[in-house]
Short mmCIF file of C-alpha atoms in Angstrom, two decimals:
data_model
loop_
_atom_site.label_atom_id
_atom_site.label_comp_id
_atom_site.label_asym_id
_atom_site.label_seq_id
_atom_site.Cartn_x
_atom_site.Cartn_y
_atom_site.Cartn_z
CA UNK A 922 0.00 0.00 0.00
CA UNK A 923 2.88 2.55 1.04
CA UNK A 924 4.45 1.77 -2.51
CA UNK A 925 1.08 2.78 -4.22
CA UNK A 926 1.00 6.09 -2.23
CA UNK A 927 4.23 6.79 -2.95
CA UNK A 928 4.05 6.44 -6.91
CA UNK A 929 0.70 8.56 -6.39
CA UNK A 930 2.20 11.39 -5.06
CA UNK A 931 5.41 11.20 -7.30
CA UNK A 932 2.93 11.33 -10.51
CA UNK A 933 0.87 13.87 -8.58
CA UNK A 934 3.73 16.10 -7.55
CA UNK A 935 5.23 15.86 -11.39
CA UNK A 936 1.66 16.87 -12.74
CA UNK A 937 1.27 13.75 -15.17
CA UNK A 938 -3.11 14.41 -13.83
CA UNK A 939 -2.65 18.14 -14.43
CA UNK A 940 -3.33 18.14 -18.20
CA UNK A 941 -3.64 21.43 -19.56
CA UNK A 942 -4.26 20.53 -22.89
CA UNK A 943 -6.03 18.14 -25.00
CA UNK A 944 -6.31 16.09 -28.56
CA UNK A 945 -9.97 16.92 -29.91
CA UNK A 946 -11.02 14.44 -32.46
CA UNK A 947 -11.77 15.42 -35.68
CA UNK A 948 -12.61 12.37 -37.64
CA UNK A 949 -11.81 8.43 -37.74
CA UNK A 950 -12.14 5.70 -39.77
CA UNK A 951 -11.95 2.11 -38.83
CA UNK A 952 -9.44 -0.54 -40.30
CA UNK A 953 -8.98 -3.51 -38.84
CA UNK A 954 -5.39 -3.61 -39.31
CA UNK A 955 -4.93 -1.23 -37.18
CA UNK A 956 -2.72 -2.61 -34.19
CA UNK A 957 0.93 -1.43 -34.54
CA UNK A 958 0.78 2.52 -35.79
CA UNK A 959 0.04 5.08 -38.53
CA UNK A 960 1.81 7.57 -40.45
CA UNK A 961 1.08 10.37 -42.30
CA UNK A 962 2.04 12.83 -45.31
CA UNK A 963 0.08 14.88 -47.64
CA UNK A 964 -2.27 12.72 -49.03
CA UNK A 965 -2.55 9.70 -47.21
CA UNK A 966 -2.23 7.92 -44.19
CA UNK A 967 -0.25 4.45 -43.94
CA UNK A 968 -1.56 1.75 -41.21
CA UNK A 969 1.51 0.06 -40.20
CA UNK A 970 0.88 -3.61 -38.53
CA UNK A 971 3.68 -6.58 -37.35
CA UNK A 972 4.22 -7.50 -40.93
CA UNK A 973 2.03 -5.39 -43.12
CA UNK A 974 1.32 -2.19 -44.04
CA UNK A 975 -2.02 -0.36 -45.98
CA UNK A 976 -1.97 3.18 -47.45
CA UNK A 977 -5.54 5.12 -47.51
CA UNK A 978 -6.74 8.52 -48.73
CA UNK A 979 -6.52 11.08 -45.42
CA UNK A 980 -10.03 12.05 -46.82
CA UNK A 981 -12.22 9.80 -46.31
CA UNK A 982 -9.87 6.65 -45.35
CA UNK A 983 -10.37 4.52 -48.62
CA UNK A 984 -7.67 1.80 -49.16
CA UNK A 985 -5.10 2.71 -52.02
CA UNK A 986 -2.35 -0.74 -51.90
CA UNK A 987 -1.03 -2.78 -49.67
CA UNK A 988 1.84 -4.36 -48.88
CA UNK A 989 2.76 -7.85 -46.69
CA UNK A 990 5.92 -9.45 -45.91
CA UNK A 991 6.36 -12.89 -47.91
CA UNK A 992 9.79 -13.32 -46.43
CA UNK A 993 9.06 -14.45 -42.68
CA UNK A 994 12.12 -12.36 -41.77
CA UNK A 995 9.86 -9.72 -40.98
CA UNK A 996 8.36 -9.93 -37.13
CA UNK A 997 7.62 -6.78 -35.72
CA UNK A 998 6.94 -3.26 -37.48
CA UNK A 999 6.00 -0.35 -35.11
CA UNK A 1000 5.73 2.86 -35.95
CA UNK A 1001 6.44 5.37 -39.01
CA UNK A 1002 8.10 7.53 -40.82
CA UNK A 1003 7.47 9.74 -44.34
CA UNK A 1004 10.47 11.57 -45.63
CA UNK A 1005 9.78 12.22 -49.24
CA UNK A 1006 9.44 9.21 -51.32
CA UNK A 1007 10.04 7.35 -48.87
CA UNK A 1008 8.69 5.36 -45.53
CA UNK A 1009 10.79 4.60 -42.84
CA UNK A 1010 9.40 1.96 -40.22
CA UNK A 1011 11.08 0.72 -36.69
CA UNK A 1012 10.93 -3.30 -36.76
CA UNK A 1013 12.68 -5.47 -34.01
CA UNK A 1014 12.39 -9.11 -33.44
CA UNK A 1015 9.87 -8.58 -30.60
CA UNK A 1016 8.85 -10.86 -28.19
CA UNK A 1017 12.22 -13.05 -29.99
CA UNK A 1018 15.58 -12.72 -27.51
CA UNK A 1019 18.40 -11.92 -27.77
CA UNK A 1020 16.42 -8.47 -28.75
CA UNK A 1021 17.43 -7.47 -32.21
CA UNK A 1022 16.05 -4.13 -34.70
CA UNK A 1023 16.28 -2.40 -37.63
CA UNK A 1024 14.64 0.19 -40.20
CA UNK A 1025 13.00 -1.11 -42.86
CA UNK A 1026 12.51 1.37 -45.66
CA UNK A 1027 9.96 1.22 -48.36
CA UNK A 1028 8.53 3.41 -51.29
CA UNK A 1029 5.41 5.44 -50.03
CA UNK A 1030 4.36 5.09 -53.73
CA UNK A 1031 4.05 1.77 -54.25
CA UNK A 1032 4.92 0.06 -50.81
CA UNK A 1033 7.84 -2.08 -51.78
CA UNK A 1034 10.71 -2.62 -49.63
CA UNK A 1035 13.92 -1.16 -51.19
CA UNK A 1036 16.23 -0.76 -48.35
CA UNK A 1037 16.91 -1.54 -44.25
CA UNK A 1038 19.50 -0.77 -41.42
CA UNK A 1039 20.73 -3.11 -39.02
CA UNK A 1040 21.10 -2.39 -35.50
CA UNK A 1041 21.37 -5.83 -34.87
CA UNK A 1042 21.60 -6.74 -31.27
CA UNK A 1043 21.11 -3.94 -29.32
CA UNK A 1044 19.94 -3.43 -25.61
CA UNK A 1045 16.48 -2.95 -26.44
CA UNK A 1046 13.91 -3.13 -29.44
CA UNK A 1047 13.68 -0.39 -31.95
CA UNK A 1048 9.34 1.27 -32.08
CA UNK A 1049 10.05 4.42 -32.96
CA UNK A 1050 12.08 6.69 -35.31
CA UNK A 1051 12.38 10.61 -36.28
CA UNK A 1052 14.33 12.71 -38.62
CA UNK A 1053 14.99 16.13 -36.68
CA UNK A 1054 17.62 18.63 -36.61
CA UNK A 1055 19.63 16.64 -39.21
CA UNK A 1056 19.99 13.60 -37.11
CA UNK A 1057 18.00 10.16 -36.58
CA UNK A 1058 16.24 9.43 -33.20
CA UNK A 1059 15.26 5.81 -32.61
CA UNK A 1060 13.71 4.99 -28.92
CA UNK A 1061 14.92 1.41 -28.06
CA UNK A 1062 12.47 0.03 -25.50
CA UNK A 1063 12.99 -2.43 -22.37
CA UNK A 1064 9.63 -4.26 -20.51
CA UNK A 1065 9.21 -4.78 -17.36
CA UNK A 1066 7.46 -8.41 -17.45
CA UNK A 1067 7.72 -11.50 -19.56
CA UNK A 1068 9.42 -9.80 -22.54
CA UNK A 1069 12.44 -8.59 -20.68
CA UNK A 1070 15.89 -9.38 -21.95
CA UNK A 1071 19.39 -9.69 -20.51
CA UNK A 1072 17.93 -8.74 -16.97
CA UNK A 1073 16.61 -5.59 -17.92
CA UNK A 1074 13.41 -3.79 -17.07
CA UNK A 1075 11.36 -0.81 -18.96
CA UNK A 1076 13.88 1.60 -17.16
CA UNK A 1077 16.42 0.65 -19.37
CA UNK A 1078 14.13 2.24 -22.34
CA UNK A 1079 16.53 4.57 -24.35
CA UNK A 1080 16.14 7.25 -27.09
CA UNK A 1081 19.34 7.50 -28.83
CA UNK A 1082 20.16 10.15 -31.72
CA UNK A 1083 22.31 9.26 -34.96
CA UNK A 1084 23.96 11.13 -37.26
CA UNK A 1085 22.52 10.54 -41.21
CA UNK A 1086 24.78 7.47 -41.80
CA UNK A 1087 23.76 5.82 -38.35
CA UNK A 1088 27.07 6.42 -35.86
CA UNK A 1089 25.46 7.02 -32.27
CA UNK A 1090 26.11 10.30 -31.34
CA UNK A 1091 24.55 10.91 -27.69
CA UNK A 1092 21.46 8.88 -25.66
CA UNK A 1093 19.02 9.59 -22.83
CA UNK A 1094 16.82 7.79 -20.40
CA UNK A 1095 13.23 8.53 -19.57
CA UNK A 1096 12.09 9.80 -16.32
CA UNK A 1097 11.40 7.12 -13.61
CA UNK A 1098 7.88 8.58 -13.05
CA UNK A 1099 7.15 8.36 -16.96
CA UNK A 1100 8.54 4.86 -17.05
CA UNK A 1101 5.91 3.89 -14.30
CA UNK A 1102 3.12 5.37 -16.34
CA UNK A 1103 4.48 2.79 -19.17
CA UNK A 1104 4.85 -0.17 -17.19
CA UNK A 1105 5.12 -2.77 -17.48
CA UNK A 1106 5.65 -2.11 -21.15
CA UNK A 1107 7.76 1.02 -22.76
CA UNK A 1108 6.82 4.08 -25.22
CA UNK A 1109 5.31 3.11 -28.02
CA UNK A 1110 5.47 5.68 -30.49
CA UNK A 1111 7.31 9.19 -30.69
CA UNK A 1112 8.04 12.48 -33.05
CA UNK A 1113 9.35 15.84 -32.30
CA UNK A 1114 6.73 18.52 -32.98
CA UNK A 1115 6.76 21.66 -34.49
CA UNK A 1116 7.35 23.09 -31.13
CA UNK A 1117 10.92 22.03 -30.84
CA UNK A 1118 9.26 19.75 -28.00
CA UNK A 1119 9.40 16.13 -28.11
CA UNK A 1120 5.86 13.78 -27.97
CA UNK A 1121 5.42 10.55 -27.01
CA UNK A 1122 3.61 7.57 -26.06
CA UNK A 1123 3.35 4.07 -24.29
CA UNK A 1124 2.03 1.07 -25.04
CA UNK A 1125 -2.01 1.22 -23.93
CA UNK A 1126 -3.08 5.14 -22.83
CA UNK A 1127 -4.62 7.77 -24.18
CA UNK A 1128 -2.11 10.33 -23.55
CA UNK A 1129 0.59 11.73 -25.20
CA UNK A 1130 3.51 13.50 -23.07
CA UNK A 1131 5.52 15.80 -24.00
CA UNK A 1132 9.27 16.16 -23.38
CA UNK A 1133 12.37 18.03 -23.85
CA UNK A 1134 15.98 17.55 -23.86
CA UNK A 1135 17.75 18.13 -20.61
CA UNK A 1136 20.03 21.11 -20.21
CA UNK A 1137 22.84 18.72 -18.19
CA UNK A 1138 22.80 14.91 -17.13
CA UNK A 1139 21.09 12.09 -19.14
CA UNK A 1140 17.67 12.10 -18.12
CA UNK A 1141 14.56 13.50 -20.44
CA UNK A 1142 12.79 16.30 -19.17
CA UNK A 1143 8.77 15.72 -18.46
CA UNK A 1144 7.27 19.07 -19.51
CA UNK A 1145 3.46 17.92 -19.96
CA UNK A 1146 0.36 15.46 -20.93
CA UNK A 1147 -1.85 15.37 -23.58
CA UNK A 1148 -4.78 13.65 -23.34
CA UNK A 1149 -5.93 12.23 -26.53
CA UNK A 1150 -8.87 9.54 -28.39
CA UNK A 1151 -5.99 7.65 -29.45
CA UNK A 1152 -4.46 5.41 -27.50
CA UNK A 1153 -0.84 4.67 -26.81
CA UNK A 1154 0.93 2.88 -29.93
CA UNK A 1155 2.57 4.60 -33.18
CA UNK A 1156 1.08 8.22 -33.93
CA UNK A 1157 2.33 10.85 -36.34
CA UNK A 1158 2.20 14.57 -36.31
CA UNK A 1159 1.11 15.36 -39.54
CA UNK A 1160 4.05 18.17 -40.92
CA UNK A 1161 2.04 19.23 -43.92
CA UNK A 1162 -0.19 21.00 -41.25
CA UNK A 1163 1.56 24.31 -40.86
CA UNK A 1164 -0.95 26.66 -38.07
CA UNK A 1165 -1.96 23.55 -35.78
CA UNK A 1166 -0.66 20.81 -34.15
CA UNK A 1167 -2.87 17.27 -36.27
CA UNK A 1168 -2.07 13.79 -34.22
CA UNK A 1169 -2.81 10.93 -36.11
CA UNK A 1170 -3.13 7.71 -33.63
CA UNK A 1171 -5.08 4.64 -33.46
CA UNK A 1172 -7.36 2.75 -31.33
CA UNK A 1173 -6.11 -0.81 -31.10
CA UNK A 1174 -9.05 -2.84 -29.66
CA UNK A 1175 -11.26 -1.68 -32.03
CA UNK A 1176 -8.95 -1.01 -35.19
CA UNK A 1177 -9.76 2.70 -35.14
CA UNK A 1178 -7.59 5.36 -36.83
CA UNK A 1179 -8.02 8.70 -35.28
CA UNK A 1180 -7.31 12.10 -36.84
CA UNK A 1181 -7.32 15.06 -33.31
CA UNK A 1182 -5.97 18.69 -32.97
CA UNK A 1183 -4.09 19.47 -30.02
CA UNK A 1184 -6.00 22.44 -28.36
#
């Protein structure tokens, strides 16, 4: 009981219940491939599942082409990524250990896979990437039940930044309280916004929470939550969206994709 009380009042006292803002939902559409994440660019949206992916019209949701691995190498696709032509997606070899990721890189156009990037074992698994500031950022994430590895727990969940060709340049941990909110599993899906700030999410609620580099040491820095319609999992913020802040997320127990403005 005095553990409970204690992790109350340490999410309490760092204001993870004292949500300022919100996600207000503008319009969904169901697809019931909808378990892993979504991302986003002008046109369309892309539905991102362990070993599939579907493209739709951001309009009114209509499926455009799909795309579903053949291989069997494939276990484990999280979030994404659209950087012109193409779509970068976080895979690992999730719940598989030794833990093992990459990025596996297709053509927005017509969904094929033309490229990947092998991290291969690394102390974590790979479910999110960005492109900001000229560098990559790839969150590795730890568990804290069946799925850990190597005798770690979800506070060994790292985001680490690249430089363009992939040498490791500098890495952080997340904030014990934040970690807590995850458990037992890790964040799920992350961007940095337009705000310079840094959004993210964990595995099951709605909320996104938003962070910021530190100014010393090696911890994140927990500036806010979001609550959202979306829960947990891959979002996007969509970029071509220039006066307002559009979070595309899904709903995975009901296969939902969710289009909200932060408010």
């Amino acid at each position: 009981m005095k553990t409970y009380f204690f992790l109350f009042l340490t999410l309490l006292a760092h204001g993870l219940w004292a949500q300022t803002q919100k996600a207000t939902e503008v319009i969904r559409f169901q697809v019931k491939e909808a378990k892993q994440g979504v991302a986003v660019d002008a046109a369309f949206f892309y539905v991102i599942n362990n070993t599939s992916i579907s493209k739709h019209t951001k309009t009114d949701g209509k499926l455009v082409k799909t795309w579903s691995d053949s291989t069997g190498i494939l276990k484990h696709l999280n979030s994404g990524l659209v950087i012109g032509n193409r779509l970068y997606c976080a895979h690992s070899n999730y719940p598989n250990k030794p833990m093992s990721s990459s990025i596996e890189i297709f053509d927005k156009n017509t969904l094929t896979h033309i490229d990947s990037h092998s991290f291969g074992f690394f102390p974590g698994s790979a479910t999110w990437i960005d492109f900001h500031e000229g560098h990559w950022w790839v969150a590795f994430a730890n568990y804290s039940d069946k799925n850990s590895d190597g005798g770690r727990d979800n506070r060994w969940t790292t985001l680490v930044k690249f430089t363009p060709q992939w040498q490791q340049v500098a890495s952080w941990g997340f904030p014990e309280f934040l970690l807590q909110s995850f458990a037992p599993k890790s964040t799920s899906g992350g961007t940095w916004g337009p705000d310079g700030k840094l959004y993210c999410t964990g595995h099951d609620k709605p909320e996104l929470y938003v962070l910021q580099l530190p100014e010393r040491g090696s911890t994140l820095v927990y500036l806010q939550t979001i609550s959202t319609p979306s829960e947990g999992q891959g979002f996007a913020i969509d970029r071509t969206q220039k006066k307002e802040v559009v979070v595309w997320g899904i709903t995975r127990n009901d296969n939902f994709v969710i289009q909200s403005r932060i408010k």
